[in-house]
């Protein structure tokens, strides 16, 4: 007997997250059905016009907005940004440079520096441990 391999599917919200798009802005046909791995791969390798348009102009989900602004998702919330933004709105924020955005960008820079310092320290400890075991 040959076993039937089931197709692995995901909810539209999961697929939208993997594609980096805001689910409510996707077509109804995408929002209403399950997405298979093969379909997701196809969307990633050969995105349809609606997906290219969403990625280019938005509205973008908060993780994408945070990345484009160089802040954390929590930083967005502290700045009062709780909704998806379009590319145009993101660019406007970059031009306006509100105080909260500058503060959150500076915080993010410090967080990254600290993460790099900790990583470097760990690598040094691991290297020292490796050379002492020789």
PDB file of C-alpha atoms in Angstrom:
ATOM      1  CA  UNK A   1       0.000   0.000   0.000  1.00  0.00           C
ATOM      2  CA  UNK A   2       1.154   3.472  -0.824  1.00  0.00           C
ATOM      3  CA  UNK A   3       0.727   6.067   1.911  1.00  0.00           C
ATOM      4  CA  UNK A   4      -0.953   9.300   0.918  1.00  0.00           C
ATOM      5  CA  UNK A   5       1.172  12.311   1.840  1.00  0.00           C
ATOM      6  CA  UNK A   6      -0.976  15.118   3.187  1.00  0.00           C
ATOM      7  CA  UNK A   7      -0.361  18.639   2.001  1.00  0.00           C
ATOM      8  CA  UNK A   8       0.873  20.874   4.769  1.00  0.00           C
ATOM      9  CA  UNK A   9      -1.162  24.078   4.951  1.00  0.00           C
ATOM     10  CA  UNK A  10      -1.147  27.197   7.070  1.00  0.00           C
ATOM     11  CA  UNK A  11      -3.647  29.838   8.015  1.00  0.00           C
ATOM     12  CA  UNK A  12      -3.683  32.980   5.879  1.00  0.00           C
ATOM     13  CA  UNK A  13      -2.397  35.008   8.880  1.00  0.00           C
ATOM     14  CA  UNK A  14       0.682  32.777   9.123  1.00  0.00           C
ATOM     15  CA  UNK A  15       1.304  32.987   5.384  1.00  0.00           C
ATOM     16  CA  UNK A  16       0.921  36.790   5.452  1.00  0.00           C
ATOM     17  CA  UNK A  17       3.431  36.982   8.291  1.00  0.00           C
ATOM     18  CA  UNK A  18       5.916  34.839   6.361  1.00  0.00           C
ATOM     19  CA  UNK A  19       5.398  37.050   3.297  1.00  0.00           C
ATOM     20  CA  UNK A  20       5.810  40.239   5.363  1.00  0.00           C
ATOM     21  CA  UNK A  21       2.444  41.695   4.395  1.00  0.00           C
ATOM     22  CA  UNK A  22      -0.543  43.080   6.291  1.00  0.00           C
ATOM     23  CA  UNK A  23      -3.305  40.436   6.111  1.00  0.00           C
ATOM     24  CA  UNK A  24      -6.317  42.842   5.922  1.00  0.00           C
ATOM     25  CA  UNK A  25      -4.740  44.422   2.817  1.00  0.00           C
ATOM     26  CA  UNK A  26      -4.490  41.106   0.948  1.00  0.00           C
ATOM     27  CA  UNK A  27      -7.170  39.971  -1.528  1.00  0.00           C
ATOM     28  CA  UNK A  28     -10.229  38.216  -0.090  1.00  0.00           C
ATOM     29  CA  UNK A  29      -9.265  35.009  -1.900  1.00  0.00           C
ATOM     30  CA  UNK A  30      -5.989  34.944   0.055  1.00  0.00           C
ATOM     31  CA  UNK A  31      -7.667  35.777   3.396  1.00  0.00           C
ATOM     32  CA  UNK A  32     -10.345  33.107   3.089  1.00  0.00           C
ATOM     33  CA  UNK A  33      -8.371  29.987   2.209  1.00  0.00           C
ATOM     34  CA  UNK A  34      -5.588  27.888   3.656  1.00  0.00           C
ATOM     35  CA  UNK A  35      -2.181  28.309   2.018  1.00  0.00           C
ATOM     36  CA  UNK A  36      -0.080  25.251   1.200  1.00  0.00           C
ATOM     37  CA  UNK A  37       3.714  25.197   1.426  1.00  0.00           C
ATOM     38  CA  UNK A  38       3.866  24.937  -2.368  1.00  0.00           C
ATOM     39  CA  UNK A  39       1.609  27.989  -2.745  1.00  0.00           C
ATOM     40  CA  UNK A  40       3.719  29.942  -0.244  1.00  0.00           C
ATOM     41  CA  UNK A  41       6.906  29.024  -2.120  1.00  0.00           C
ATOM     42  CA  UNK A  42       5.279  30.099  -5.378  1.00  0.00           C
ATOM     43  CA  UNK A  43       4.220  33.438  -3.846  1.00  0.00           C
ATOM     44  CA  UNK A  44       7.776  33.991  -2.603  1.00  0.00           C
ATOM     45  CA  UNK A  45       9.548  33.071  -5.828  1.00  0.00           C
ATOM     46  CA  UNK A  46       7.079  34.576  -8.296  1.00  0.00           C
ATOM     47  CA  UNK A  47       4.950  37.120  -6.425  1.00  0.00           C
ATOM     48  CA  UNK A  48       1.709  38.200  -8.136  1.00  0.00           C
ATOM     49  CA  UNK A  49       1.081  41.889  -8.792  1.00  0.00           C
ATOM     50  CA  UNK A  50      -0.962  42.388  -5.598  1.00  0.00           C
ATOM     51  CA  UNK A  51       1.882  41.038  -3.470  1.00  0.00           C
ATOM     52  CA  UNK A  52       4.532  43.162  -5.215  1.00  0.00           C
ATOM     53  CA  UNK A  53       2.294  46.214  -4.762  1.00  0.00           C
ATOM     54  CA  UNK A  54       1.728  45.495  -1.050  1.00  0.00           C
ATOM     55  CA  UNK A  55       5.451  44.995  -0.412  1.00  0.00           C
ATOM     56  CA  UNK A  56       6.267  48.213  -2.236  1.00  0.00           C
ATOM     57  CA  UNK A  57       3.549  50.565  -0.980  1.00  0.00           C
ATOM     58  CA  UNK A  58       1.934  48.872   2.006  1.00  0.00           C
ATOM     59  CA  UNK A  59       0.123  49.064   4.246  1.00  0.00           C
ATOM     60  CA  UNK A  60       2.909  47.260   6.068  1.00  0.00           C
ATOM     61  CA  UNK A  61       2.527  45.183   9.265  1.00  0.00           C
ATOM     62  CA  UNK A  62       4.125  46.560  12.429  1.00  0.00           C
ATOM     63  CA  UNK A  63       7.289  44.390  12.255  1.00  0.00           C
ATOM     64  CA  UNK A  64       8.001  45.769   8.774  1.00  0.00           C
ATOM     65  CA  UNK A  65       7.195  49.344   9.870  1.00  0.00           C
ATOM     66  CA  UNK A  66       9.513  48.973  12.872  1.00  0.00           C
ATOM     67  CA  UNK A  67      12.303  47.637  10.668  1.00  0.00           C
ATOM     68  CA  UNK A  68      11.931  50.424   8.101  1.00  0.00           C
ATOM     69  CA  UNK A  69      12.043  53.044  10.884  1.00  0.00           C
ATOM     70  CA  UNK A  70      14.926  51.362  12.745  1.00  0.00           C
ATOM     71  CA  UNK A  71      12.993  50.882  15.987  1.00  0.00           C
ATOM     72  CA  UNK A  72      11.464  47.997  17.932  1.00  0.00           C
ATOM     73  CA  UNK A  73       7.786  47.053  17.796  1.00  0.00           C
ATOM     74  CA  UNK A  74       7.516  48.165  21.426  1.00  0.00           C
ATOM     75  CA  UNK A  75       9.116  51.459  20.404  1.00  0.00           C
ATOM     76  CA  UNK A  76       6.399  51.925  17.787  1.00  0.00           C
ATOM     77  CA  UNK A  77       3.758  51.398  20.453  1.00  0.00           C
ATOM     78  CA  UNK A  78       5.472  53.875  22.795  1.00  0.00           C
ATOM     79  CA  UNK A  79       5.419  56.352  19.904  1.00  0.00           C
ATOM     80  CA  UNK A  80       1.690  55.825  19.456  1.00  0.00           C
ATOM     81  CA  UNK A  81       1.946  53.836  16.203  1.00  0.00           C
ATOM     82  CA  UNK A  82      -0.378  50.876  16.611  1.00  0.00           C
ATOM     83  CA  UNK A  83      -1.709  50.452  13.075  1.00  0.00           C
ATOM     84  CA  UNK A  84      -0.191  49.367   9.784  1.00  0.00           C
ATOM     85  CA  UNK A  85       1.436  52.203   7.826  1.00  0.00           C
ATOM     86  CA  UNK A  86       1.954  52.758   4.120  1.00  0.00           C
ATOM     87  CA  UNK A  87       5.387  53.398   2.644  1.00  0.00           C
ATOM     88  CA  UNK A  88       4.329  57.030   2.161  1.00  0.00           C
ATOM     89  CA  UNK A  89       3.437  57.376   5.864  1.00  0.00           C
ATOM     90  CA  UNK A  90       6.740  55.768   6.888  1.00  0.00           C
ATOM     91  CA  UNK A  91       8.679  58.166   4.659  1.00  0.00           C
ATOM     92  CA  UNK A  92       6.734  61.104   6.114  1.00  0.00           C
ATOM     93  CA  UNK A  93       7.727  60.016   9.638  1.00  0.00           C
ATOM     94  CA  UNK A  94      11.357  59.764   8.549  1.00  0.00           C
ATOM     95  CA  UNK A  95      11.171  63.316   7.174  1.00  0.00           C
ATOM     96  CA  UNK A  96       9.342  64.760  10.202  1.00  0.00           C
ATOM     97  CA  UNK A  97      11.717  63.031  12.633  1.00  0.00           C
ATOM     98  CA  UNK A  98       9.419  63.325  15.669  1.00  0.00           C
ATOM     99  CA  UNK A  99      11.125  63.262  19.058  1.00  0.00           C
ATOM    100  CA  UNK A 100       9.776  59.800  19.942  1.00  0.00           C
ATOM    101  CA  UNK A 101      11.256  58.352  16.728  1.00  0.00           C
ATOM    102  CA  UNK A 102      14.711  59.810  17.366  1.00  0.00           C
ATOM    103  CA  UNK A 103      14.621  58.525  20.948  1.00  0.00           C
ATOM    104  CA  UNK A 104      13.531  55.023  19.888  1.00  0.00           C
ATOM    105  CA  UNK A 105      16.154  54.872  17.118  1.00  0.00           C
ATOM    106  CA  UNK A 106      18.848  55.818  19.647  1.00  0.00           C
ATOM    107  CA  UNK A 107      17.536  53.155  22.028  1.00  0.00           C
ATOM    108  CA  UNK A 108      17.659  50.572  19.239  1.00  0.00           C
ATOM    109  CA  UNK A 109      21.265  51.499  18.443  1.00  0.00           C
ATOM    110  CA  UNK A 110      22.199  50.973  22.090  1.00  0.00           C
ATOM    111  CA  UNK A 111      20.353  47.643  22.223  1.00  0.00           C
ATOM    112  CA  UNK A 112      22.256  46.433  19.142  1.00  0.00           C
ATOM    113  CA  UNK A 113      25.589  47.596  20.581  1.00  0.00           C
ATOM    114  CA  UNK A 114      24.896  45.755  23.819  1.00  0.00           C
ATOM    115  CA  UNK A 115      23.855  42.587  21.969  1.00  0.00           C
ATOM    116  CA  UNK A 116      27.066  42.730  19.919  1.00  0.00           C
ATOM    117  CA  UNK A 117      29.132  43.282  23.081  1.00  0.00           C
ATOM    118  CA  UNK A 118      27.538  40.276  24.790  1.00  0.00           C
ATOM    119  CA  UNK A 119      28.028  38.114  21.696  1.00  0.00           C
ATOM    120  CA  UNK A 120      31.675  39.142  21.482  1.00  0.00           C
ATOM    121  CA  UNK A 121      32.183  38.427  25.190  1.00  0.00           C
ATOM    122  CA  UNK A 122      30.616  34.985  24.789  1.00  0.00           C
ATOM    123  CA  UNK A 123      32.857  34.232  21.789  1.00  0.00           C
ATOM    124  CA  UNK A 124      35.927  35.263  23.792  1.00  0.00           C
ATOM    125  CA  UNK A 125      34.893  33.018  26.694  1.00  0.00           C
ATOM    126  CA  UNK A 126      34.227  30.103  24.325  1.00  0.00           C
ATOM    127  CA  UNK A 127      37.586  30.638  22.617  1.00  0.00           C
ATOM    128  CA  UNK A 128      39.378  30.769  25.969  1.00  0.00           C
ATOM    129  CA  UNK A 129      37.582  27.603  27.073  1.00  0.00           C
ATOM    130  CA  UNK A 130      38.543  25.842  23.828  1.00  0.00           C
ATOM    131  CA  UNK A 131      42.221  26.790  24.068  1.00  0.00           C
ATOM    132  CA  UNK A 132      42.454  25.762  27.736  1.00  0.00           C
ATOM    133  CA  UNK A 133      41.121  22.297  26.895  1.00  0.00           C
ATOM    134  CA  UNK A 134      43.873  21.633  24.353  1.00  0.00           C
TER     135      UNK A 134
END
